[in-house]
Tab-separated table of N, CA and C in Angstrom:
chain	number	residue	atom	x	y	z
A	1	MET	N	-12.430	0.537	-4.526
A	1	MET	CA	-11.560	-0.141	-3.585
A	1	MET	C	-11.593	0.526	-2.214
A	2	THR	N	-11.573	1.845	-2.144
A	2	THR	CA	-11.483	2.520	-0.857
A	2	THR	C	-12.715	2.324	-0.001
A	3	SER	N	-13.826	1.874	-0.575
A	3	SER	CA	-15.022	1.669	0.231
A	3	SER	C	-14.842	0.532	1.236
A	4	PHE	N	-13.871	-0.338	1.013
A	4	PHE	CA	-13.609	-1.441	1.931
A	4	PHE	C	-12.600	-1.052	3.012
A	5	LEU	N	-11.961	0.082	2.847
A	5	LEU	CA	-10.904	0.495	3.757
A	5	LEU	C	-11.349	1.703	4.567
A	6	LEU	N	-10.785	1.827	5.734
A	6	LEU	CA	-11.030	3.012	6.555
A	6	LEU	C	-9.859	3.963	6.360
A	7	GLN	N	-10.125	5.145	5.847
A	7	GLN	CA	-9.059	6.110	5.580
A	7	GLN	C	-8.299	6.441	6.863
A	8	SER	N	-8.988	6.460	7.978
A	8	SER	CA	-8.305	6.749	9.247
A	8	SER	C	-7.294	5.658	9.575
A	9	ASP	N	-7.584	4.402	9.204
A	9	ASP	CA	-6.624	3.316	9.405
A	9	ASP	C	-5.370	3.539	8.570
A	10	ILE	N	-5.559	3.895	7.319
A	10	ILE	CA	-4.428	4.128	6.419
A	10	ILE	C	-3.566	5.264	6.952
A	11	GLU	N	-4.184	6.348	7.357
A	11	GLU	CA	-3.447	7.493	7.895
A	11	GLU	C	-2.673	7.115	9.150
A	12	GLU	N	-3.280	6.320	10.021
A	12	GLU	CA	-2.604	5.906	11.255
A	12	GLU	C	-1.427	4.985	10.955
A	13	ILE	N	-1.600	4.066	10.019
A	13	ILE	CA	-0.510	3.161	9.638
A	13	ILE	C	0.671	3.957	9.106
A	14	VAL	N	0.404	4.868	8.175
A	14	VAL	CA	1.476	5.668	7.573
A	14	VAL	C	2.155	6.540	8.624
A	15	ALA	N	1.394	7.131	9.510
A	15	ALA	CA	1.957	8.012	10.535
A	15	ALA	C	2.852	7.267	11.514
A	16	ASN	N	2.597	5.982	11.736
A	16	ASN	CA	3.363	5.228	12.723
A	16	ASN	C	4.509	4.402	12.133
A	17	LEU	N	4.700	4.471	10.833
A	17	LEU	CA	5.816	3.760	10.213
A	17	LEU	C	7.089	4.582	10.376
A	18	PRO	N	8.222	3.917	10.649
A	18	PRO	CA	9.485	4.663	10.800
A	18	PRO	C	9.966	5.207	9.452
A	19	ILE	N	10.177	6.499	9.366
A	19	ILE	CA	10.546	7.160	8.112
A	19	ILE	C	11.853	6.606	7.561
A	20	SER	N	12.821	6.303	8.428
A	20	SER	CA	14.112	5.798	7.945
A	20	SER	C	13.960	4.487	7.177
A	21	SER	N	13.024	3.653	7.590
A	21	SER	CA	12.779	2.396	6.879
A	21	SER	C	12.022	2.625	5.584
A	22	LEU	N	11.129	3.591	5.570
A	22	LEU	CA	10.296	3.846	4.397
A	22	LEU	C	11.085	4.412	3.228
A	23	THR	N	12.068	5.236	3.507
A	23	THR	CA	12.829	5.838	2.418
A	23	THR	C	13.605	4.782	1.638
A	24	GLN	N	13.846	3.623	2.224
A	24	GLN	CA	14.530	2.533	1.517
A	24	GLN	C	13.660	1.971	0.389
A	25	PHE	N	12.354	2.192	0.439
A	25	PHE	CA	11.452	1.734	-0.611
A	25	PHE	C	11.480	2.662	-1.829
A	26	GLY	N	12.008	3.848	-1.680
A	26	GLY	CA	12.007	4.826	-2.758
A	26	GLY	C	12.664	4.294	-4.022
A	27	GLY	N	11.934	4.374	-5.139
A	27	GLY	CA	12.453	3.947	-6.422
A	27	GLY	C	12.477	2.443	-6.639
A	28	LYS	N	12.008	1.683	-5.686
A	28	LYS	CA	12.025	0.213	-5.797
A	28	LYS	C	10.761	-0.286	-6.485
A	29	HIS	N	10.835	-1.521	-6.936
A	29	HIS	CA	9.692	-2.207	-7.533
A	29	HIS	C	9.260	-3.288	-6.545
A	30	VAL	N	8.015	-3.250	-6.117
A	30	VAL	CA	7.485	-4.191	-5.129
A	30	VAL	C	6.415	-5.058	-5.777
A	31	LEU	N	6.526	-6.363	-5.589
A	31	LEU	CA	5.510	-7.300	-6.057
A	31	LEU	C	4.638	-7.663	-4.867
A	32	LEU	N	3.360	-7.382	-4.979
A	32	LEU	CA	2.402	-7.670	-3.912
A	32	LEU	C	1.473	-8.778	-4.400
A	33	THR	N	1.568	-9.946	-3.786
A	33	THR	CA	0.681	-11.047	-4.157
A	33	THR	C	-0.509	-11.037	-3.212
A	34	GLY	N	-1.629	-11.511	-3.696
A	34	GLY	CA	-2.843	-11.478	-2.892
A	34	GLY	C	-3.390	-10.072	-2.763
A	35	GLY	N	-3.193	-9.268	-3.780
A	35	GLY	CA	-3.534	-7.849	-3.728
A	35	GLY	C	-5.009	-7.531	-3.570
A	36	ARG	N	-5.895	-8.454	-3.879
A	36	ARG	CA	-7.327	-8.210	-3.714
A	36	ARG	C	-7.855	-8.722	-2.378
A	37	GLY	N	-6.985	-9.282	-1.568
A	37	GLY	CA	-7.400	-9.758	-0.251
A	37	GLY	C	-7.456	-8.626	0.762
A	38	PHE	N	-7.798	-8.969	1.980
A	38	PHE	CA	-7.960	-7.978	3.041
A	38	PHE	C	-6.666	-7.197	3.269
A	39	LEU	N	-5.571	-7.904	3.524
A	39	LEU	CA	-4.301	-7.222	3.778
A	39	LEU	C	-3.736	-6.587	2.513
A	40	GLY	N	-3.925	-7.259	1.383
A	40	GLY	CA	-3.423	-6.718	0.124
A	40	GLY	C	-4.006	-5.356	-0.198
A	41	ARG	N	-5.271	-5.178	0.091
A	41	ARG	CA	-5.914	-3.879	-0.153
A	41	ARG	C	-5.328	-2.795	0.743
A	42	TYR	N	-5.060	-3.154	1.986
A	42	TYR	CA	-4.446	-2.176	2.891
A	42	TYR	C	-3.021	-1.849	2.472
A	43	PHE	N	-2.242	-2.877	2.114
A	43	PHE	CA	-0.879	-2.623	1.641
A	43	PHE	C	-0.892	-1.708	0.417
A	44	THR	N	-1.815	-1.947	-0.507
A	44	THR	CA	-1.929	-1.120	-1.697
A	44	THR	C	-2.227	0.331	-1.312
A	45	ALA	N	-3.163	0.520	-0.414
A	45	ALA	CA	-3.531	1.877	0.018
A	45	ALA	C	-2.380	2.563	0.753
A	46	VAL	N	-1.638	1.808	1.550
A	46	VAL	CA	-0.500	2.385	2.277
A	46	VAL	C	0.593	2.812	1.296
A	47	PHE	N	0.920	1.968	0.334
A	47	PHE	CA	1.927	2.348	-0.659
A	47	PHE	C	1.464	3.552	-1.482
A	48	LYS	N	0.195	3.603	-1.818
A	48	LYS	CA	-0.336	4.753	-2.555
A	48	LYS	C	-0.173	6.032	-1.741
A	49	SER	N	-0.510	5.958	-0.467
A	49	SER	CA	-0.372	7.117	0.409
A	49	SER	C	1.093	7.541	0.545
A	50	LEU	N	1.979	6.571	0.683
A	50	LEU	CA	3.413	6.883	0.785
A	50	LEU	C	3.923	7.538	-0.491
A	51	ASN	N	3.492	7.032	-1.641
A	51	ASN	CA	3.915	7.617	-2.915
A	51	ASN	C	3.437	9.051	-3.053
A	52	GLU	N	2.254	9.349	-2.533
A	52	GLU	CA	1.696	10.692	-2.644
A	52	GLU	C	2.306	11.665	-1.646
A	53	SER	N	2.927	11.151	-0.599
A	53	SER	CA	3.470	12.053	0.419
A	53	SER	C	4.990	11.938	0.529
A	54	LEU	N	5.462	10.919	1.172
A	54	LEU	CA	6.881	10.793	1.517
A	54	LEU	C	7.770	10.445	0.329
A	55	LEU	N	7.284	9.650	-0.603
A	55	LEU	CA	8.131	9.133	-1.684
A	55	LEU	C	7.843	9.794	-3.033
A	56	ARG	N	7.465	11.048	-3.028
A	56	ARG	CA	7.126	11.742	-4.278
A	56	ARG	C	8.283	11.776	-5.270
A	57	GLN	N	9.500	11.984	-4.777
A	57	GLN	CA	10.657	12.095	-5.666
A	57	GLN	C	11.036	10.764	-6.302
A	58	ALA	N	10.864	9.678	-5.569
A	58	ALA	CA	11.198	8.335	-6.063
A	58	ALA	C	10.127	7.363	-5.588
A	59	PRO	N	8.966	7.358	-6.251
A	59	PRO	CA	7.863	6.511	-5.787
A	59	PRO	C	8.141	5.024	-5.965
A	60	VAL	N	7.434	4.242	-5.179
A	60	VAL	CA	7.480	2.789	-5.293
A	60	VAL	C	6.657	2.387	-6.508
A	61	LYS	N	7.205	1.509	-7.323
A	61	LYS	CA	6.428	0.938	-8.424
A	61	LYS	C	5.836	-0.354	-7.885
A	62	LEU	N	4.522	-0.432	-7.834
A	62	LEU	CA	3.831	-1.555	-7.213
A	62	LEU	C	3.154	-2.402	-8.275
A	63	THR	N	3.511	-3.686	-8.313
A	63	THR	CA	2.848	-4.650	-9.181
A	63	THR	C	1.988	-5.532	-8.290
A	64	ILE	N	0.705	-5.585	-8.592
A	64	ILE	CA	-0.242	-6.318	-7.754
A	64	ILE	C	-0.746	-7.532	-8.514
A	65	MET	N	-0.660	-8.692	-7.861
A	65	MET	CA	-1.155	-9.936	-8.472
A	65	MET	C	-2.120	-10.611	-7.512
A	66	ASP	N	-3.086	-11.310	-8.087
A	66	ASP	CA	-4.015	-12.102	-7.292
A	66	ASP	C	-4.662	-13.110	-8.232
A	67	ASN	N	-4.894	-14.300	-7.758
A	67	ASN	CA	-5.542	-15.305	-8.605
A	67	ASN	C	-7.060	-15.146	-8.626
A	68	LEU	N	-7.598	-14.279	-7.787
A	68	LEU	CA	-9.011	-13.928	-7.721
A	68	LEU	C	-9.930	-15.118	-7.434
A	69	ILE	N	-9.376	-16.194	-6.903
A	69	ILE	CA	-10.215	-17.349	-6.569
A	69	ILE	C	-11.118	-17.040	-5.384
A	70	SER	N	-10.572	-16.403	-4.372
A	70	SER	CA	-11.370	-16.115	-3.184
A	70	SER	C	-11.454	-14.622	-2.884
A	71	ALA	N	-11.114	-13.786	-3.841
A	71	ALA	CA	-11.108	-12.336	-3.620
A	71	ALA	C	-12.530	-11.794	-3.519
A	72	GLY	N	-12.649	-10.714	-2.774
A	72	GLY	CA	-13.931	-10.027	-2.661
A	72	GLY	C	-14.179	-9.165	-3.886
A	73	PRO	N	-15.252	-8.396	-3.874
A	73	PRO	CA	-15.580	-7.532	-5.029
A	73	PRO	C	-14.570	-6.434	-5.228
């Protein structure tokens, strides 16, 4: 999956998100539809990065769905 994403993009997105808003995601369950699409892959990578850094104590539980009709590899 990461071969389609630029790690520098993910790092920049995470660095520019307001921390006060991000902590509200802690311990929540998020449903991401279209997870294999262009934006879905970035959202997945951003949540993964947040879970590994800012939200370690209460990570986001991410459920990813996609119908895979037009998804890439």
